[in-house]
Coordinates of C-alpha atoms in Angstrom, one line a residue:
M26 CA 94.3 91.5 107.8
K27 CA 92.3 91.9 104.6
I28 CA 93.0 95.2 102.8
V29 CA 91.4 96.6 99.7
I30 CA 93.3 99.4 98.0
V31 CA 91.8 101.5 95.2
G32 CA 94.4 103.4 93.1
A33 CA 97.8 102.0 92.3
G34 CA 99.7 105.2 91.5
K35 CA 102.8 106.3 93.4
I36 CA 101.0 106.4 96.8
G37 CA 99.0 103.3 96.2
S38 CA 102.1 101.3 95.1
A39 CA 104.1 102.4 98.2
I40 CA 101.2 101.2 100.4
V41 CA 100.9 97.9 98.5
K42 CA 104.7 97.3 98.8
N43 CA 104.6 97.8 102.6
A44 CA 101.4 96.0 103.3
S45 CA 102.4 92.9 101.2
M46 CA 105.8 92.7 102.9
E47 CA 103.9 92.4 106.2
N48 CA 101.9 89.5 104.9
H49 CA 98.5 91.1 104.8
E50 CA 95.9 89.9 102.3
V51 CA 96.0 92.7 99.7
I52 CA 93.5 93.4 96.9
V53 CA 94.3 96.2 94.5
I54 CA 91.8 97.9 92.2
D55 CA 92.9 100.2 89.4
D56 CA 91.4 101.1 86.0
N57 CA 94.7 100.8 84.2
P58 CA 95.5 97.2 83.1
E59 CA 99.2 97.9 82.7
V60 CA 99.4 99.2 86.2
I61 CA 97.6 96.1 87.6
E62 CA 99.9 93.8 85.7
R63 CA 103.0 95.5 87.1
I64 CA 101.7 95.4 90.6
V65 CA 100.7 91.7 90.5
N66 CA 104.0 90.8 88.9
Q67 CA 106.0 92.7 91.6
F68 CA 104.1 91.9 94.7
D69 CA 102.1 89.0 96.2
V70 CA 98.7 90.6 95.8
L71 CA 95.4 90.1 93.9
G72 CA 94.9 92.8 91.2
I73 CA 91.6 93.7 89.7
C74 CA 91.2 96.0 86.7
G75 CA 88.1 98.2 87.0
N76 CA 86.5 101.3 88.6
G77 CA 87.0 101.2 92.4
V78 CA 84.2 103.7 92.9
S79 CA 81.7 101.2 91.4
Y80 CA 79.4 99.4 93.8
E81 CA 79.5 96.2 91.8
M82 CA 83.3 96.3 91.5
Q83 CA 83.7 96.7 95.2
K84 CA 81.2 94.0 95.9
A85 CA 83.0 91.6 93.5
S86 CA 86.4 92.4 95.1
G87 CA 85.3 91.4 98.6
T88 CA 85.1 94.9 100.1
A89 CA 82.2 93.8 102.3
T90 CA 84.6 91.6 104.4
A91 CA 87.6 94.0 104.3
D92 CA 89.2 95.0 107.6
L93 CA 90.5 98.1 105.9
F94 CA 89.6 99.9 102.6
I95 CA 92.0 102.5 101.3
A96 CA 91.2 104.9 98.4
V97 CA 94.2 106.8 97.0
T98 CA 93.3 107.7 93.4
T99 CA 94.2 111.2 92.1
S100 CA 90.6 112.4 92.7
D101 CA 89.5 113.5 96.2
E102 CA 85.9 113.1 95.3
A103 CA 86.3 109.6 93.9
N104 CA 88.2 108.6 97.1
M105 CA 85.5 109.9 99.4
L106 CA 82.7 108.3 97.4
A107 CA 84.6 105.0 97.2
C108 CA 85.0 105.0 101.0
L109 CA 81.3 105.8 101.5
I110 CA 80.3 102.8 99.3
A111 CA 82.9 100.6 101.1
K112 CA 81.4 101.5 104.5
K113 CA 77.9 100.8 103.3
L114 CA 79.0 97.4 102.0
G115 CA 80.5 96.5 105.4
A116 CA 84.2 97.4 105.4
K117 CA 85.3 97.9 109.0
N118 CA 87.5 100.9 108.4
T119 CA 88.2 103.3 105.5
I120 CA 91.0 105.7 104.6
A121 CA 90.7 108.3 101.9
R122 CA 93.4 110.4 100.3
V123 CA 92.1 114.0 100.4
R124 CA 94.5 116.7 99.1
D125 CA 92.4 119.7 98.1
Y126 CA 93.3 122.9 100.1
E127 CA 89.7 123.8 100.5
Y128 CA 88.6 120.4 101.7
T129 CA 91.1 120.5 104.5
K130 CA 89.1 123.3 106.1
Q131 CA 86.0 121.0 106.5
I132 CA 87.6 117.6 106.7
E133 CA 86.0 116.6 110.1
L134 CA 82.5 117.4 108.8
M135 CA 83.1 115.4 105.6
T136 CA 84.6 112.4 107.3
D137 CA 81.8 112.2 109.9
A138 CA 79.1 112.4 107.2
L139 CA 80.8 109.9 104.9
G140 CA 81.9 107.4 107.6
I141 CA 85.5 107.8 106.7
T142 CA 87.8 106.5 109.5
R143 CA 90.8 108.6 108.5
T144 CA 92.1 110.8 105.8
I145 CA 95.6 111.2 104.6
N146 CA 97.1 114.2 102.8
P147 CA 100.6 113.5 101.6
E148 CA 101.1 117.0 100.3
H149 CA 100.1 118.6 103.6
E150 CA 102.4 116.2 105.5
A151 CA 105.2 117.0 103.1
S152 CA 104.7 120.8 103.6
K153 CA 104.8 120.3 107.4
E154 CA 108.1 118.3 107.2
I155 CA 109.6 121.0 104.9
M156 CA 108.5 123.7 107.4
R157 CA 110.3 121.8 110.2
I158 CA 113.5 121.7 108.1
I159 CA 113.2 125.4 107.3
N160 CA 112.9 126.2 111.0
F161 CA 115.9 124.0 111.8
P162 CA 118.2 124.4 108.7
E163 CA 121.1 122.6 110.3
A164 CA 119.2 119.3 110.0
I165 CA 118.9 117.1 106.9
K166 CA 115.5 116.0 108.2
V167 CA 113.3 116.6 111.2
D168 CA 110.4 114.3 112.2
S169 CA 108.4 114.8 115.4
F170 CA 106.7 112.7 118.1
A171 CA 103.9 113.4 120.6
H172 CA 102.6 116.5 118.7
G173 CA 106.1 118.1 118.6
S174 CA 107.2 117.3 122.1
A175 CA 110.2 115.3 120.8
D176 CA 112.2 115.5 117.6
L177 CA 114.0 112.9 115.5
T178 CA 116.7 114.9 113.8
E179 CA 119.1 113.8 111.1
L180 CA 122.5 115.5 111.1
Y181 CA 125.6 115.2 108.9
I182 CA 129.0 114.9 110.4
Q183 CA 131.5 117.1 108.6
E184 CA 135.2 116.2 108.3
D185 CA 136.2 118.9 110.7
S186 CA 133.5 118.0 113.3
E187 CA 134.6 117.5 116.9
L188 CA 132.6 114.3 116.8
V189 CA 135.1 112.6 114.5
G190 CA 137.1 110.0 116.3
Q191 CA 135.1 110.3 119.5
S192 CA 133.0 107.6 121.1
L193 CA 129.3 108.1 121.7
M194 CA 129.9 107.7 125.5
N195 CA 132.5 110.5 125.5
I196 CA 130.5 112.8 123.3
T197 CA 127.3 112.4 125.3
S198 CA 129.1 113.1 128.6
K199 CA 131.0 116.1 127.1
L200 CA 128.1 117.8 125.5
G201 CA 125.9 117.5 128.6
V202 CA 122.8 117.7 126.5
P203 CA 119.9 115.1 127.0
I204 CA 120.0 113.5 123.6
L205 CA 120.1 109.9 122.3
V206 CA 121.8 108.9 119.1
C207 CA 119.5 106.1 118.0
A208 CA 120.9 105.2 114.6
V209 CA 123.9 106.0 112.4
Q210 CA 124.1 105.6 108.6
R211 CA 127.6 104.9 107.4
G212 CA 127.4 104.4 103.6
N213 CA 124.7 101.8 103.0
E214 CA 125.1 100.4 106.5
V215 CA 122.8 101.2 109.4
I216 CA 124.2 100.9 113.0
I217 CA 122.2 101.1 116.3
P218 CA 125.1 102.4 118.3
T219 CA 126.3 101.5 121.8
G220 CA 128.4 103.7 124.1
K221 CA 131.6 102.4 122.5
F222 CA 130.6 103.4 119.0
V223 CA 133.2 105.8 117.4
F224 CA 132.0 108.5 115.0
E225 CA 133.5 109.0 111.5
A226 CA 133.4 111.9 109.0
K227 CA 130.4 111.6 106.7
D228 CA 128.3 109.6 109.1
K229 CA 124.6 110.6 109.2
I230 CA 123.3 110.5 112.8
H231 CA 119.7 110.3 113.9
V232 CA 119.1 112.0 117.2
I233 CA 116.1 111.8 119.5
S234 CA 115.7 114.8 121.9
S235 CA 113.4 117.7 122.8
Q236 CA 113.4 120.6 120.5
E237 CA 115.3 122.7 123.0
A238 CA 118.0 120.0 123.3
S239 CA 118.3 119.8 119.5
R240 CA 119.1 123.5 119.4
I241 CA 121.7 123.3 122.1
L242 CA 123.3 120.3 120.4
V243 CA 123.9 122.1 117.1
N244 CA 125.2 125.1 118.8
K245 CA 127.7 123.1 120.8
L246 CA 128.8 121.2 117.7
G247 CA 129.3 124.4 115.8
L248 CA 126.7 123.5 113.3
S249 CA 124.4 126.5 114.0
K250 CA 123.4 128.4 110.9
S251 CA 121.8 131.8 110.5
K252 CA 118.0 131.8 110.2
L253 CA 116.5 131.5 106.8
K254 CA 114.4 134.4 105.5
D255 CA 114.1 134.5 101.7
I256 CA 112.6 131.3 100.3
M257 CA 112.4 130.4 96.6
I258 CA 110.0 127.6 95.6
I259 CA 110.0 126.0 92.1
G260 CA 106.6 124.6 91.1
A261 CA 103.1 125.5 92.2
G262 CA 101.5 122.3 93.1
K263 CA 99.5 121.3 96.2
I264 CA 102.5 121.1 98.5
T265 CA 103.5 124.6 97.5
T266 CA 100.0 125.9 98.4
Y267 CA 100.2 124.5 101.9
L268 CA 103.9 125.4 102.4
A269 CA 103.7 128.9 101.1
D270 CA 100.7 129.7 103.2
S271 CA 102.6 128.5 106.3
L272 CA 105.8 130.3 105.4
I273 CA 103.9 133.6 104.9
K274 CA 102.1 133.2 108.2
N275 CA 105.6 132.8 109.8
N276 CA 106.9 136.0 108.2
F277 CA 109.2 134.4 105.5
N278 CA 109.6 136.1 102.1
V279 CA 108.3 133.7 99.5
K280 CA 109.0 133.7 95.8
I281 CA 107.3 131.0 93.6
I282 CA 108.2 130.2 90.0
E283 CA 105.6 128.2 88.0
I284 CA 105.6 127.5 84.3
D285 CA 101.8 127.2 84.0
P286 CA 100.2 130.7 83.8
K287 CA 96.8 129.4 85.0
K288 CA 98.4 127.7 88.1
A289 CA 100.5 130.8 88.8
K290 CA 97.5 133.1 88.6
E291 CA 95.4 130.9 90.9
L292 CA 98.2 130.8 93.5
A293 CA 98.8 134.5 93.3
E294 CA 95.1 135.1 94.0
L295 CA 95.1 132.7 96.9
L296 CA 98.4 134.0 98.4
P297 CA 98.6 137.7 97.6
K298 CA 101.7 138.2 99.9
A299 CA 103.7 135.7 97.8
T300 CA 105.7 136.8 94.7
V301 CA 104.6 134.5 91.9
I302 CA 106.6 134.4 88.7
V303 CA 105.5 132.8 85.5
G304 CA 108.5 131.0 84.0
D305 CA 110.4 127.8 83.5
G306 CA 112.0 126.8 86.8
S307 CA 114.7 124.8 85.0
D308 CA 115.9 127.9 83.1
Q309 CA 119.2 128.9 84.7
N310 CA 119.0 132.5 83.2
L311 CA 115.6 133.0 84.8
L312 CA 116.8 131.6 88.1
R313 CA 119.7 134.0 88.2
E314 CA 117.5 136.9 87.3
E315 CA 115.0 136.1 90.0
G316 CA 117.8 135.9 92.6
M317 CA 118.3 132.3 93.3
K318 CA 121.9 133.0 94.4
D319 CA 120.7 135.4 97.1
S320 CA 117.9 133.1 98.4
D321 CA 118.4 131.5 101.8
A322 CA 116.6 128.3 100.7
V323 CA 115.5 126.8 97.4
I324 CA 112.7 124.2 97.5
C325 CA 112.1 122.1 94.3
L326 CA 108.5 120.9 94.1
T327 CA 107.8 120.4 90.4
G328 CA 106.0 117.2 89.4
I329 CA 109.0 115.8 87.7
D330 CA 111.8 114.2 89.9
E331 CA 114.5 114.7 87.2
E332 CA 113.7 118.4 87.0
N333 CA 113.8 118.8 90.7
I334 CA 117.2 117.2 90.9
I335 CA 118.6 119.3 88.1
I336 CA 117.4 122.6 89.7
S337 CA 118.8 121.4 93.1
L338 CA 122.2 120.7 91.5
Y339 CA 122.2 124.2 90.1
A340 CA 121.2 125.7 93.5
N341 CA 124.0 123.7 95.0
K342 CA 126.5 125.2 92.5
L343 CA 125.3 128.7 93.6
F344 CA 126.0 127.7 97.2
V345 CA 122.4 128.2 98.4
K346 CA 122.3 127.7 102.2
K347 CA 119.5 125.2 102.2
I348 CA 118.2 123.0 99.4
I349 CA 115.1 120.8 99.7
T350 CA 114.1 118.4 96.9
K351 CA 110.9 116.5 96.4
V352 CA 111.4 113.1 94.8
N353 CA 109.2 110.0 94.6
R354 CA 111.5 107.4 93.2
A355 CA 113.6 105.8 95.9
S356 CA 116.6 105.5 93.5
F357 CA 116.7 109.3 93.0
A358 CA 116.5 109.9 96.7
G359 CA 119.5 107.7 97.2
L360 CA 121.3 109.6 94.5
L361 CA 120.8 112.9 96.2
E362 CA 121.9 111.5 99.5
S363 CA 125.0 109.9 98.0
I364 CA 126.2 113.3 96.8
E365 CA 125.4 114.8 100.2
M366 CA 123.2 117.6 98.9
G367 CA 120.4 119.1 101.0
S368 CA 117.2 117.4 102.2
V369 CA 115.0 115.0 100.3
I370 CA 111.2 114.8 100.7
S371 CA 109.0 112.0 99.5
P372 CA 105.3 112.5 99.9
Q373 CA 104.5 108.9 99.0
D374 CA 106.8 107.6 101.8
L375 CA 105.1 109.9 104.3
A376 CA 101.7 108.6 103.3
A377 CA 102.8 105.0 103.3
N378 CA 104.3 105.4 106.8
Q379 CA 101.1 106.9 108.1
I380 CA 99.0 104.0 106.7
I381 CA 101.4 101.3 107.8
S382 CA 101.3 102.6 111.4
Y383 CA 97.5 102.6 111.2
I384 CA 97.5 99.0 109.9
R385 CA 99.9 97.8 112.6
G386 CA 97.9 99.5 115.3
S387 CA 94.6 98.0 114.0
S388 CA 96.2 94.5 113.7
N389 CA 97.3 94.7 117.3
T390 CA 94.5 93.4 119.6
R391 CA 96.7 93.3 122.7
G392 CA 97.1 96.8 123.8
S393 CA 99.8 99.3 122.9
N394 CA 98.8 101.7 120.1
I395 CA 101.2 102.8 117.4
L396 CA 101.0 106.6 117.3
T397 CA 103.8 107.4 114.9
L398 CA 106.1 105.4 112.6
Y399 CA 109.1 106.5 110.6
K400 CA 111.3 104.4 108.4
L401 CA 115.0 105.3 108.1
V402 CA 117.7 104.6 105.5
D403 CA 115.7 102.8 102.8
N404 CA 113.5 101.1 105.4
Q405 CA 116.3 99.4 107.2
V406 CA 115.4 100.8 110.6
E407 CA 112.0 101.8 112.1
V408 CA 111.4 104.4 114.8
I409 CA 108.0 103.8 116.4
E410 CA 106.1 105.7 119.0
F411 CA 103.9 103.4 121.1
L412 CA 101.3 104.4 123.7
A413 CA 102.0 102.3 126.8
S414 CA 98.7 100.5 127.8
D415 CA 97.9 99.3 131.3
S416 CA 98.3 95.7 130.2
S417 CA 101.9 96.1 129.0
K418 CA 104.6 93.8 130.5
V419 CA 107.2 96.6 130.5
L420 CA 105.4 98.9 132.9
N421 CA 107.2 100.0 136.1
V422 CA 110.3 97.9 135.5
P423 CA 113.7 99.7 135.4
L424 CA 114.9 99.5 131.8
K425 CA 118.1 97.8 132.9
D426 CA 116.0 94.8 134.1
L427 CA 114.2 94.4 130.8
E428 CA 115.5 91.6 128.5
L429 CA 115.3 93.4 125.1
K430 CA 115.7 91.7 121.8
K431 CA 118.9 92.4 119.8
N432 CA 118.9 95.6 117.8
I433 CA 116.2 97.2 119.9
L434 CA 116.7 100.5 121.6
I435 CA 114.3 102.5 123.7
G436 CA 115.0 106.0 122.4
G437 CA 112.8 108.1 124.5
I438 CA 109.9 108.3 126.9
I439 CA 107.4 111.2 126.7
R440 CA 105.5 111.8 129.9
N441 CA 103.2 114.8 130.4
H442 CA 104.7 116.5 127.2
K443 CA 108.2 116.2 128.7
V444 CA 111.0 114.2 127.0
I445 CA 112.9 111.7 129.1
I446 CA 116.1 110.4 127.5
P447 CA 116.2 107.0 129.3
S448 CA 118.9 105.6 131.5
G449 CA 119.0 102.1 133.0
M450 CA 117.0 103.3 136.0
S451 CA 114.2 104.8 133.9
F452 CA 110.9 103.0 133.7
I453 CA 107.7 103.2 131.6
E454 CA 104.4 104.2 133.1
K455 CA 100.9 103.7 131.8
G456 CA 100.0 106.4 129.2
D457 CA 103.6 107.2 128.4
S458 CA 104.6 107.6 124.7
V459 CA 107.6 105.3 124.2
I460 CA 109.9 105.7 121.2
V461 CA 111.4 102.4 120.1
V462 CA 114.2 102.0 117.5
S463 CA 114.2 98.6 115.8
K464 CA 115.6 96.7 112.8
E465 CA 112.5 94.6 112.7
A466 CA 108.8 95.4 112.3
L467 CA 106.9 95.7 115.6
N468 CA 103.2 95.7 116.2
D469 CA 103.1 96.1 120.0
L470 CA 105.4 97.6 122.7
D471 CA 105.7 94.2 124.4
E472 CA 107.4 92.8 121.3
I473 CA 110.6 94.5 122.3
L474 CA 111.1 91.8 124.9
M475 CA 112.9 88.5 124.3

């Protein structure tokens, strides 16, 4: 597949990394020569220094024969215009990064008029993921499938947990809750467990279930926490705008600390029900005065990873119930996970996952569409939601009779908005959403078979 990417910042670099790993022909355009040099040296791609919005530049880069054109610069307007030009030149499909809060209200009108196949909004996706965590504070992370019908929940096993020393088979039987533990992270190792797998303290488990079953699970395991109410957000960027709006609509008390007076004023006018404080979010005296210790959750969303980490460490010292930290560098995310502190959000990874799922679905000419894709534990495991097509070889065959590849697990079947945790006698029907856990990249549902 020939892919042209305009913009090699954090989001663009993440997309380049994933697309090049999957052996696509990738051409990257950016106006910064140092960025292009870094990208070309790091990945097997063609780099062109120039203006990706320019008609002549796109023509020279081969956009006319591109299967997919992706514009992810920092400017929404430039991205949309670049996609319009690419479409006029002959690119088959186009994706634009569009982040502005106002644009999201008219996105369908704009995409239709400009011929944009799809838009991505990493900040909006990040705000939705944070919102899921706020609503389910027991979890480190919560992802969803089939428009929220099923959850992929990450939980941490404490040393005093009743799971410690128990096999998966015993625990599943004892709890009596329809769940499936699809992956376990133990240190840097990822395990797709069988029934004989034995849990240890400090394991991180990834559970597929309905939302209702997730709630029952945490209650039975004694992990249930009191609901969060008072939320403190540090930083007033785009994620904060989306998130605070959603929090307020769901009756949370929201306090935002922002160092830039202009940003703070704009946000206060946009969200009059939020309390907006002008100040340095890394100032411990200010944080104490503004009641960080009494907050139910602290969410660190400044534009600087290091600052977010420092503030999170301070919140942890004050024993804040829930801490959520935005980071973009994978090494920092690993650092926070290693010290077992709160939840980590990476907008660039969310965007890259969305686009890679689109690329895989577009590359597949056989049938099963990829609806959702999540990468777990530093990309070691993928959890993919496929739409079962009428041509699939897996239809109407009991799962016990399917010869699956090694390290493949069917984690769930969603039929008519109901979650089925599969047994050997379960089977897949046309139109089902099928959740597959795999240690290898899959483009089609039939690729689970040997």
